[in-house]
Amino acid sequence: MSDLPELDIEPRVAAMLPPWTEIMQYIRKSPKRAPVEVLRAAAARGRPVVQPRCGVGGHGEMRTLLTTLEQRARPGILTITIDSFTRLKQFRTAAQALQRDPAGLNGYPLVTHGWRRGRELNELVDAPIEVRHGSPDPRELFAVSLASGFTSFEGGGIDYNLPYSKDVPLARSLAAWAQVDRLCGVLAEAGVVVDRELFGTLTAVLVPPSVSLAVCLLEARAASLAGVRCLSVAYPQGGEVHQDIAALRSIPVLARRYLPETVEIFPVLHEFMGVFPADPDVADALILYGGLTARLGGAAKVINKTNQESRGIPDADANVSGIRTTALACTDLLDFVRVDEATVEEETYWLQREVAELVEPVLAASDLPAAIADAFAGGRLDIPFSASVHARSEVIPKRDATGAIRYLSAGRLPFSRPTLRRNEQCLRVDRASLSRRLVDEIRSDIDFFLHAERRLRADRAAVETAGPGTAGPAGPGAAAPSPGGIR
Amino acid sequence: MSSRKTQRTVIIGVARSDAHAVANHLIAMRLREAGFLVVNLGVCTPLEDFADALAAHPDAEAVVIGSLNGHAYEDLSDLPALRAAGRLHCPMIVGGNLSVGSHKDGDERERLLRLGVDHILDDADQIPLLLDLLQAARATPLTGV
């Protein structure tokens, strides 16, 4: 039986774990740099470290993947992405799949492999390892992660529930994650700081920045009250650089406003999580753009994409190249790049105002988890395109002419009139004519970066049609030259 | 004429093993814009739940089920049993990515129609039109001589 403080876990999993004192000893005497130290150094340098996503079913294959990525791309932090059976606590099914066809798993079943193999992976590479998953109830996984020596763990009671599960009540997921966070508090008291990363990416489809930040702040508040001392707040690249920079730079500001001083906060950027261009050149450009956005926004860490994103889980080569391209954007090569600070300033003002209007009524309640669940039930908190029945998804996001994500409909979010008016002014839409085209327009907004790809292809086709030495305008049938030109 | 005022109802959702939420929300949005009362059962919905929803909304014009992961046939395999038990007796429309997996598109369509699916659509934009056609067919039944 496990003697891990605060954590109620299945007896079958508990029985396999080493004693708590042994786990603490193992983590304490590890010669590796802790994730929190890597993040501190990155924040101090002003250059984000890069972290890939990676996870395969077989243990040998996972070893090879981690060492390949480390040797060829030297990411600052490595990842073990967990399979979906383990995420849903279907440990028996994960074990059967592992025996039958490990390649069929979409991640590494850590609970099934067990903490000894976890430690083997931990000791195999220099970079610290974070466990990334998507569990509404991660307690068993967290126990095995800690026993393996992993002190960076992604997720929260809102962000790993609403985008992933259909019908897990928020009260239940928040309670499970509160146990994880209280154990982090116990660890912090003993001098072991666990980096808890919050998944502000949510459904990854046109998430308005203030929704992402509000959800993370509420989770961060709950986590820090439970004793967590290190929080990475992840924000998904939306694609409009001023808005993205404003969001990243707002993370430490909002943290100072709403969180206790005892907690360290690190902004993290997830490179574009929506529909990714299939053309490898366009995909690489978007990956570079992501790295640059992270650096300009002051992120401590950036999670890279790969140019195989549109096809599914990438191979090691594509991941190596994605890490390297992202890292390139964070070197001094592109330090000359400036953005319009006045626009960032304006975005920042309105973004922080929206966040305040979303979180302050919830933070005013005495019982935070209950207030969060109530607010989602009433639509006063909401996320678009939720898989869960516990969010109303009445919010309709829409890109404005610059590509920034706005609220076409704020549903029941408690926004002030000025906030609603600002969103309307940015969108400048004729609602009567929009209603007929609404779904197509939102689809087009979702496919935002496919438009760049289409323009590139049209340009290429025009070059091929015109042939060398032809200086005249492109003939009929060629697409109009893209504004801003990709070449 | 007063019957024109009653709101038309449609039940929508995503098949049992499928968690794709975005298209589901967009379809719900489109149908609401078109004036329907949309009972959206969301992702990962077993056929049984569609039958329960129809029992609760017997005036629903159709059940519209999306399937994007290639498992439409497996997810809908209870349909003959449910129909035999007197349930889910309203037009059933299925759409999405039916061709993923080992079965070719044509084959998959045949298999779904044999299960009792009434209409298969390739394009979600066709849903309102199909619902209108079904309504018109009900209003002016082609009675035999």
XYZ file of C-alpha atoms in Angstrom:
632
model
C 0.000 0.000 0.000
C 1.326 3.405 -0.976
C 2.109 5.877 1.765
C 2.164 8.922 -0.524
C 0.721 11.873 1.419
C -2.575 13.394 0.218
C -3.020 11.008 -2.727
C -5.814 8.371 -2.773
C -4.936 5.897 -5.490
C -6.026 2.463 -6.652
C -4.601 -0.201 -4.318
C -3.325 -2.207 -7.311
C -1.144 0.725 -8.409
C -0.233 1.689 -4.861
C 1.039 -1.809 -4.093
C 3.654 -1.520 -6.835
C 5.172 1.745 -5.620
C 8.307 2.155 -3.477
C 7.932 3.775 -0.025
C 7.460 7.540 0.101
C 10.795 8.128 1.884
C 12.589 6.205 -0.862
C 10.883 8.302 -3.566
C 11.889 11.526 -1.796
C 15.437 10.269 -1.431
C 15.642 9.341 -5.097
C 14.426 12.755 -6.248
C 16.674 14.594 -3.780
C 19.884 12.868 -4.714
C 19.277 12.998 -8.467
C 22.257 14.714 -10.124
C 19.968 16.055 -12.873
C 18.841 19.660 -13.109
C 15.258 20.048 -11.949
C 12.716 21.390 -14.482
C 12.216 24.495 -12.321
C 15.945 25.301 -12.581
C 15.875 24.988 -16.375
C 12.883 27.333 -16.509
C 14.504 29.866 -14.154
C 17.650 29.957 -16.281
C 15.625 30.405 -19.480
C 13.565 33.213 -17.956
C 16.737 34.941 -16.735
C 18.365 34.706 -20.187
C 15.227 35.917 -21.945
C 15.426 33.001 -24.377
C 12.871 30.196 -24.186
C 13.976 26.572 -23.969
C 12.369 24.237 -26.491
C 10.428 21.121 -25.531
C 9.079 18.516 -27.960
C 6.057 16.283 -27.452
C 6.999 12.612 -27.720
C 5.655 9.297 -26.582
C 5.518 5.781 -28.017
C 4.153 2.552 -26.538
C 7.194 0.281 -26.298
C 9.886 0.862 -23.684
C 12.811 0.215 -26.033
C 11.256 2.509 -28.635
C 10.730 5.227 -26.010
C 14.414 4.935 -24.988
C 15.500 5.306 -28.589
C 13.184 8.258 -29.179
C 14.387 10.197 -26.120
C 18.088 9.607 -26.833
C 17.676 10.453 -30.525
C 15.945 13.745 -29.749
C 18.515 14.624 -27.082
C 21.568 13.749 -29.161
C 20.385 15.411 -32.334
C 18.417 18.438 -31.102
C 19.313 19.073 -27.404
C 15.894 20.316 -26.237
C 15.914 22.039 -22.828
C 13.204 19.752 -21.464
C 12.021 16.383 -22.786
C 8.568 14.858 -22.676
C 6.855 11.575 -22.113
C 3.426 11.802 -23.723
C 1.055 9.254 -22.174
C -1.327 6.982 -24.162
C -5.072 7.532 -23.999
C -5.899 4.273 -22.137
C -3.662 5.339 -19.250
C -5.156 8.845 -19.349
C -8.565 7.292 -18.702
C -7.216 4.916 -16.013
C -7.816 1.876 -18.238
C -4.574 0.317 -17.025
C -5.588 -3.266 -17.906
C -6.447 -2.292 -21.471
C -3.145 -0.434 -21.736
C -1.322 -3.561 -20.528
C -3.119 -5.756 -23.081
C -2.367 -3.313 -25.900
C 1.258 -3.160 -24.807
C 1.532 -6.936 -25.029
C -0.292 -7.276 -28.318
C 0.818 -4.268 -30.313
C 2.859 -1.568 -28.545
C 3.054 0.463 -31.785
C -0.755 0.781 -31.694
C -0.588 2.893 -28.510
C -0.623 6.666 -28.994
C 1.770 7.279 -26.106
C 3.869 5.659 -23.375
C 1.790 3.736 -20.799
C 3.890 4.786 -17.797
C 1.684 3.215 -15.121
C 1.889 -0.121 -16.939
C 5.631 0.037 -17.572
C 6.110 1.051 -13.933
C 8.435 3.339 -11.988
C 11.614 1.263 -12.488
C 11.430 1.770 -16.243
C 10.428 5.370 -15.579
C 13.659 5.881 -13.629
C 15.577 4.229 -16.436
C 14.210 6.846 -18.857
C 14.888 9.609 -16.339
C 18.540 8.561 -16.029
C 18.964 7.983 -19.752
C 18.936 11.665 -20.770
C 20.453 14.893 -19.410
C 17.318 16.998 -19.925
C 14.615 16.784 -17.257
C 11.417 15.046 -18.383
C 7.845 16.314 -18.162
C 4.841 14.009 -18.216
C 2.131 15.275 -20.612
C -1.218 13.543 -20.910
C -4.873 14.704 -20.709
C -6.330 12.943 -17.643
C -9.292 14.318 -15.750
C -8.064 12.197 -12.812
C -4.272 11.825 -12.915
C -3.565 10.546 -9.411
C -2.138 7.108 -10.246
C -0.141 8.567 -13.118
C 1.247 11.301 -10.868
C 2.276 8.753 -8.232
C 4.194 6.660 -10.781
C 5.673 9.825 -12.341
C 7.034 10.974 -8.983
C 8.384 7.522 -8.196
C 10.143 7.680 -11.574
C 11.766 10.974 -10.597
C 9.757 13.213 -12.944
C 9.101 16.568 -11.269
C 7.236 18.291 -14.079
C 3.606 17.351 -14.646
C 1.094 18.898 -17.027
C -2.618 19.486 -16.521
C -5.366 20.850 -14.309
C -8.908 20.135 -13.203
C -10.493 22.318 -15.903
C -8.007 22.166 -18.773
C -7.559 18.379 -18.760
C -11.274 17.772 -18.343
C -13.376 19.963 -20.661
C -11.368 19.442 -23.881
C -10.892 15.692 -23.368
C -13.867 14.126 -21.572
C -17.564 14.153 -22.348
C -19.089 13.800 -18.918
C -16.719 14.142 -15.973
C -18.152 16.696 -13.519
C -15.747 19.568 -12.836
C -16.114 19.007 -9.090
C -14.634 15.539 -9.562
C -11.688 16.518 -11.762
C -10.904 19.550 -9.602
C -10.905 17.366 -6.473
C -8.556 14.819 -8.068
C -6.145 17.528 -9.209
C -6.334 19.196 -5.783
C -4.827 16.008 -4.307
C -1.970 16.211 -6.811
C -1.412 19.865 -5.943
C -1.494 19.227 -2.192
C 1.141 16.532 -2.617
C 3.219 19.097 -4.550
C 2.780 21.343 -1.517
C 4.109 18.622 0.784
C 7.055 18.125 -1.574
C 7.759 21.871 -1.662
C 7.849 21.956 2.156
C 10.552 19.292 1.928
C 12.494 21.307 -0.659
C 11.393 19.504 -3.823
C 9.750 21.923 -6.262
C 7.453 20.289 -8.809
C 6.764 22.276 -11.979
C 3.007 22.096 -12.601
C 2.140 23.128 -16.140
C -1.378 24.336 -16.967
C -2.838 23.564 -20.383
C -4.248 26.883 -21.554
C -4.498 25.462 -25.051
C -7.857 23.882 -24.134
C -9.666 22.745 -27.318
C -6.936 24.306 -29.502
C -9.551 25.741 -31.891
C -9.876 29.549 -31.939
C -9.560 29.820 -28.153
C -9.968 33.497 -27.219
C -6.847 34.517 -25.254
C -8.842 35.783 -22.275
C -10.578 32.391 -21.968
C -7.209 30.627 -21.962
C -5.677 32.964 -19.390
C -8.780 33.023 -17.176
C -8.946 29.225 -16.977
C -5.234 28.987 -16.172
C -5.431 31.722 -13.535
C -8.281 30.001 -11.744
C -6.417 26.694 -11.797
C -3.226 28.465 -10.735
C -5.043 30.066 -7.827
C -6.382 26.690 -6.673
C -2.957 25.066 -7.125
C -1.042 27.756 -5.275
C -3.502 27.667 -2.378
C -2.866 23.910 -2.236
C 0.845 24.592 -1.877
C 2.235 24.444 -5.441
C 5.288 26.720 -5.763
C 6.049 26.524 -9.483
C 3.490 26.961 -12.246
C 4.044 27.033 -15.992
C 1.123 28.769 -17.676
C 0.807 27.584 -21.254
C -0.871 29.737 -23.871
C -1.623 28.549 -27.422
C -0.285 30.607 -30.326
C -3.370 32.093 -31.986
C -1.499 33.399 -34.998
C -1.755 37.199 -34.676
C 1.587 38.224 -33.250
C 0.569 41.337 -31.264
C -2.269 39.496 -29.576
C -0.034 36.515 -28.792
C 2.740 38.699 -27.369
C 0.212 40.626 -25.266
C -1.120 37.346 -23.873
C 2.309 35.936 -23.003
C 3.478 39.179 -21.384
C 0.238 39.387 -19.397
C 0.878 36.056 -17.670
C 3.385 37.358 -15.067
C 1.367 40.571 -14.607
C -1.879 38.718 -13.949
C -0.041 36.264 -11.702
C 1.197 39.130 -9.527
C -2.354 40.452 -9.376
C -4.186 37.230 -8.513
C -1.676 34.723 -7.092
C 0.264 34.547 -3.836
C 3.912 35.640 -3.929
C 5.093 32.191 -2.898
C 4.559 30.796 -6.385
C 6.953 31.163 -9.332
C 5.239 31.632 -12.709
C 6.674 30.794 -16.122
C 4.904 31.745 -19.357
C 4.910 28.950 -21.951
C 3.909 29.081 -25.610
C 2.409 26.136 -27.463
C 3.218 26.570 -31.144
C 0.046 26.737 -33.239
C -2.200 23.857 -32.171
C -4.898 24.208 -34.855
C -5.118 22.955 -38.419
C -1.511 22.817 -39.629
C -0.304 23.286 -43.216
C 0.658 20.029 -44.941
C 3.336 21.635 -47.124
C 6.609 21.123 -45.182
C 7.974 24.553 -46.201
C 4.909 26.400 -44.912
C 4.827 24.210 -41.805
C 8.499 25.033 -41.099
C 7.800 28.744 -41.528
C 4.932 28.500 -39.047
C 7.197 26.633 -36.609
C 9.822 29.381 -36.899
C 7.098 31.984 -36.384
C 6.035 30.163 -33.216
C 9.551 30.227 -31.776
C 9.861 33.919 -32.578
C 6.507 34.692 -30.932
C 7.624 32.836 -27.805
C 10.857 34.839 -27.635
C 9.187 38.207 -28.245
C 6.485 37.404 -25.677
C 9.037 36.510 -23.002
C 8.104 32.843 -22.707
C 10.421 30.658 -20.624
C 9.547 27.629 -22.736
C 8.063 26.828 -26.111
C 6.519 23.499 -27.119
C 7.415 22.840 -30.741
C 5.387 21.483 -33.629
C 6.727 19.447 -36.544
C 6.283 19.631 -40.314
C 4.454 16.290 -40.153
C 1.755 17.762 -37.907
C -0.979 17.567 -40.549
C -0.303 13.818 -40.950
C -0.440 12.752 -37.303
C 2.221 11.707 -34.792
C 5.628 12.759 -36.186
C 8.686 10.546 -36.554
C 11.917 11.358 -34.726
C 13.489 13.106 -37.739
C 10.607 15.544 -38.096
C 10.671 16.209 -34.356
C 14.428 16.880 -34.427
C 13.892 19.366 -37.226
C 10.941 21.002 -35.417
C 13.023 21.470 -32.249
C 15.949 22.906 -34.229
C 13.801 25.309 -36.246
C 12.100 26.546 -33.073
C 15.440 26.917 -31.285
C 16.770 28.917 -34.235
C 13.981 31.454 -33.785
C 15.058 31.881 -30.158
C 18.742 32.591 -30.927
C 20.057 36.132 -31.490
C 19.773 35.644 -35.270
C 16.306 37.216 -35.256
C 16.857 39.703 -32.420
C 16.388 42.565 -34.870
C 12.691 41.724 -35.225
C 10.445 44.315 -33.618
C 6.669 44.526 -33.417
C 4.399 47.525 -33.056
C 4.484 48.065 -29.308
C 1.513 50.442 -29.350
C -0.663 47.679 -30.775
C 0.659 45.229 -28.166
C -0.118 47.816 -25.495
C -3.706 48.213 -26.659
C -4.205 44.447 -26.880
C -2.755 44.085 -23.388
C -5.157 46.601 -21.873
C -8.256 44.937 -23.285
C -7.039 41.396 -22.696
C -6.317 42.028 -19.029
C -9.664 43.762 -18.668
C -11.474 40.750 -20.167
C -9.589 38.383 -17.867
C -10.479 40.517 -14.837
C -14.162 40.460 -15.789
C -14.039 36.677 -16.112
C -12.048 35.687 -13.018
C -12.880 38.297 -10.393
C -16.483 37.186 -9.747
C -15.250 33.587 -9.349
C -12.307 34.496 -7.127
C -14.651 36.456 -4.862
C -16.408 33.237 -3.792
C -15.233 31.439 -0.685
C -15.283 27.933 -2.198
C -13.183 28.189 -5.367
C -13.816 24.731 -6.918
C -17.572 25.079 -6.354
C -17.527 28.592 -7.820
C -15.677 27.322 -10.918
C -18.170 24.492 -11.472
C -21.112 26.881 -10.931
C -19.712 29.447 -13.340
C -19.285 26.849 -16.101
C -22.778 25.482 -15.447
C -24.203 29.002 -15.772
C -22.064 29.931 -18.784
C -20.266 32.708 -16.865
C -17.140 30.742 -17.695
C -17.142 28.981 -21.043
C -14.906 27.503 -23.711
C -15.726 27.217 -27.409
C -16.076 23.801 -29.079
C -16.009 21.843 -25.802
C -16.180 18.063 -25.901
C -17.704 18.150 -22.430
C -21.328 18.635 -21.483
C -20.074 20.606 -18.469
C -19.239 23.655 -20.577
C -21.990 25.330 -22.549
C -19.835 26.312 -25.537
C -22.072 29.283 -26.232
C -19.040 31.444 -26.927
C -18.464 31.967 -30.656
C -14.959 33.058 -31.571
C -14.105 34.830 -34.804
C -10.930 36.242 -36.318
C -10.872 39.941 -37.141
C -9.265 41.357 -40.296
C -5.788 41.149 -38.720
C -6.282 37.503 -37.703
C -6.677 38.245 -33.995
C -9.262 36.108 -32.189
C -12.298 38.008 -30.897
C -15.705 37.222 -29.413
C -18.383 37.246 -32.092
C -20.720 36.057 -29.355
C -19.664 36.165 -25.727
C -22.542 33.874 -24.726
C -23.207 34.443 -21.019
C -19.709 35.632 -20.130
C -20.037 38.548 -17.694
C -18.379 41.128 -19.925
C -18.881 44.874 -19.488
C -20.383 46.967 -22.269
C -17.026 48.509 -23.211
C -15.500 45.014 -23.577
C -18.362 43.833 -25.771
C -18.193 47.039 -27.823
C -14.432 46.633 -28.354
C -14.934 43.113 -29.684
C -17.682 44.324 -31.986
C -15.553 47.180 -33.265
C -12.639 44.863 -33.983
C -14.849 42.467 -35.939
C -16.849 45.158 -37.748
C -19.248 42.559 -39.110
C -22.611 43.003 -40.635
C -24.434 40.498 -38.472
C -27.428 40.141 -40.768
C -25.309 39.117 -43.743
C -22.908 37.110 -41.584
C -25.531 34.751 -40.217
C -25.842 32.968 -43.548
C -22.089 32.602 -43.968
C -21.205 32.174 -40.288
C -20.205 28.527 -40.325
C -18.104 28.936 -43.469
C -16.359 31.952 -42.008
C -15.538 30.149 -38.780
C -14.270 27.179 -40.760
C -12.101 29.581 -42.724
C -10.808 31.088 -39.459
C -9.958 27.601 -38.204
C -8.050 26.972 -41.469
C -6.209 30.314 -41.062
C -2.736 28.996 -41.880
C -3.942 26.922 -44.816
C -4.590 30.199 -46.629
C -0.881 31.051 -46.544
C -0.197 27.582 -47.894
C -2.695 28.084 -50.721
C -1.104 31.401 -51.666
C 2.340 29.797 -51.729
C 1.101 27.031 -53.991
C -0.553 29.541 -56.318
C 2.696 31.511 -56.463
C 4.649 28.367 -57.256
C 2.187 27.423 -59.966
C 2.428 30.931 -61.428
C 6.223 30.661 -61.573
C 5.992 27.313 -63.309
C 3.441 28.619 -65.816
C 5.367 31.787 -66.585
C 8.663 29.934 -67.029
C 12.138 31.462 -66.723
C 12.777 34.868 -68.234
C 9.099 35.868 -68.410
C 8.755 39.178 -66.643
C 5.147 39.970 -67.495
C 2.215 39.686 -65.116
C 0.925 36.219 -64.359
C -1.468 34.983 -67.015
C -5.149 34.293 -66.562
C -5.850 31.481 -64.164
C -2.941 32.402 -61.918
C -3.963 33.522 -58.480
C -3.477 37.111 -57.442
C -0.079 37.698 -55.873
C -0.266 37.248 -52.142
C -0.192 40.406 -50.068
C 3.150 40.657 -48.380
C 4.523 37.957 -50.717
C 5.901 34.789 -49.240
C 9.064 34.768 -51.353
C -51.085 28.187 -40.358
C -50.411 28.106 -36.624
C -48.486 24.853 -37.066
C -45.880 26.835 -39.057
C -45.099 28.678 -35.832
C -44.083 25.624 -33.842
C -40.344 25.305 -33.769
C -38.871 22.460 -35.769
C -36.742 20.106 -33.671
C -33.763 18.028 -34.683
C -31.527 15.741 -32.622
C -27.822 15.744 -33.424
C -24.680 14.157 -32.026
C -21.436 12.320 -32.745
C -21.158 8.527 -32.873
C -20.196 6.479 -29.826
C -16.444 6.102 -30.378
C -15.861 9.547 -31.871
C -14.699 12.618 -29.910
C -14.577 15.219 -32.730
C -16.363 18.224 -31.236
C -15.728 21.076 -33.652
C -17.846 20.002 -36.632
C -20.608 19.035 -34.211
C -20.694 22.551 -32.743
C -20.610 24.132 -36.206
C -23.531 21.989 -37.410
C -25.520 22.871 -34.299
C -24.793 26.529 -34.957
C -25.906 26.266 -38.596
C -29.173 24.507 -37.703
C -29.962 27.024 -34.967
C -29.321 29.845 -37.435
C -31.814 28.095 -39.719
C -34.397 28.280 -36.941
C -34.280 24.744 -35.540
C -34.456 23.745 -31.914
C -31.290 21.641 -31.756
C -31.005 18.881 -29.176
C -27.236 18.367 -29.313
C -26.074 15.201 -27.559
C -22.425 16.012 -28.328
C -19.464 13.690 -28.825
C -19.175 9.982 -27.950
C -22.925 9.326 -27.926
C -24.181 5.715 -27.916
C -27.176 4.987 -30.152
C -29.197 4.213 -27.025
C -28.840 7.880 -25.978
C -30.193 9.020 -29.356
C -33.185 6.723 -28.808
C -33.750 8.206 -25.335
C -33.561 11.729 -26.750
C -36.115 10.875 -29.429
C -38.438 9.473 -26.770
C -38.102 12.769 -24.910
C -38.604 14.807 -28.130
C -41.029 12.719 -30.188
C -41.637 15.670 -32.517
C -38.001 15.656 -33.711
C -37.830 15.553 -37.504
C -34.631 13.542 -37.697
C -31.627 12.186 -35.853
C -28.386 13.437 -37.399
C -25.247 11.505 -36.445
C -21.703 12.534 -37.325
C -18.837 10.080 -37.586
C -15.335 11.236 -38.481
C -13.171 8.395 -37.220
C -14.148 5.647 -39.635
C -16.066 3.529 -37.114
C -19.619 4.509 -38.155
C -20.695 0.926 -38.835
C -19.492 -0.445 -35.497
C -20.911 2.535 -33.623
C -24.355 2.149 -35.239
C -24.570 -1.632 -35.199
C -27.354 -1.602 -32.555
C -29.728 0.177 -34.919
C -31.639 -2.912 -36.170
C -32.150 -4.115 -32.587
C -33.367 -0.699 -31.422
C -35.741 -0.365 -34.380
C -37.052 -3.897 -33.757
C -37.794 -2.797 -30.196
C -39.888 0.047 -31.585
C -37.371 2.780 -30.953
C -35.578 5.360 -33.118
C -38.428 5.465 -35.627
C -37.604 8.695 -37.358
C -35.345 9.469 -40.319
C -31.724 8.798 -39.456
C -29.106 10.874 -41.276
C -25.426 9.965 -41.039
C -22.488 11.959 -42.342
C -18.792 12.611 -41.934
C -15.732 10.604 -42.925
C -17.136 7.207 -43.671
C -14.287 5.934 -45.812
C -11.494 5.746 -43.239
C -10.326 2.229 -42.489
C -10.408 -1.011 -44.396
C -13.799 -0.593 -46.059
C -14.080 1.397 -49.249
C -16.525 4.284 -49.261
C -19.154 2.589 -51.463
C -19.039 -0.553 -49.410
C -19.347 1.408 -46.165
C -22.413 3.260 -47.466
C -24.074 -0.013 -48.440
C -23.353 -1.465 -45.029
C -24.815 1.580 -43.252
C -27.951 1.574 -45.413
C -28.416 -2.143 -44.672
C -28.279 -1.318 -40.959
C -31.257 0.979 -41.489
C -29.618 4.376 -41.873
C -32.028 6.383 -44.066
C -29.771 9.056 -45.568
C -26.031 9.493 -45.946
C -24.610 12.967 -46.555
C -21.100 13.933 -47.632
C -21.523 17.582 -46.825
C -22.956 19.001 -43.606
C -24.224 21.987 -45.584
C -26.855 19.703 -47.111
C -28.519 18.958 -43.765
C -31.021 21.879 -43.734
C -32.005 21.158 -47.335
C -32.559 17.475 -46.628
C -34.635 18.324 -43.547
C -36.759 20.667 -45.671
C -37.265 17.965 -48.293
C -38.262 15.445 -45.636
C -40.705 17.944 -44.157
C -42.218 18.697 -47.559
C -42.585 14.974 -48.242
C -44.467 14.573 -44.961
C -46.722 17.554 -45.689
C -47.766 16.303 -49.120
C -47.575 12.539 -48.905
C -47.517 10.748 -52.231
C -50.620 8.682 -51.714
C -51.132 5.791 -54.054
C -54.272 5.639 -56.225
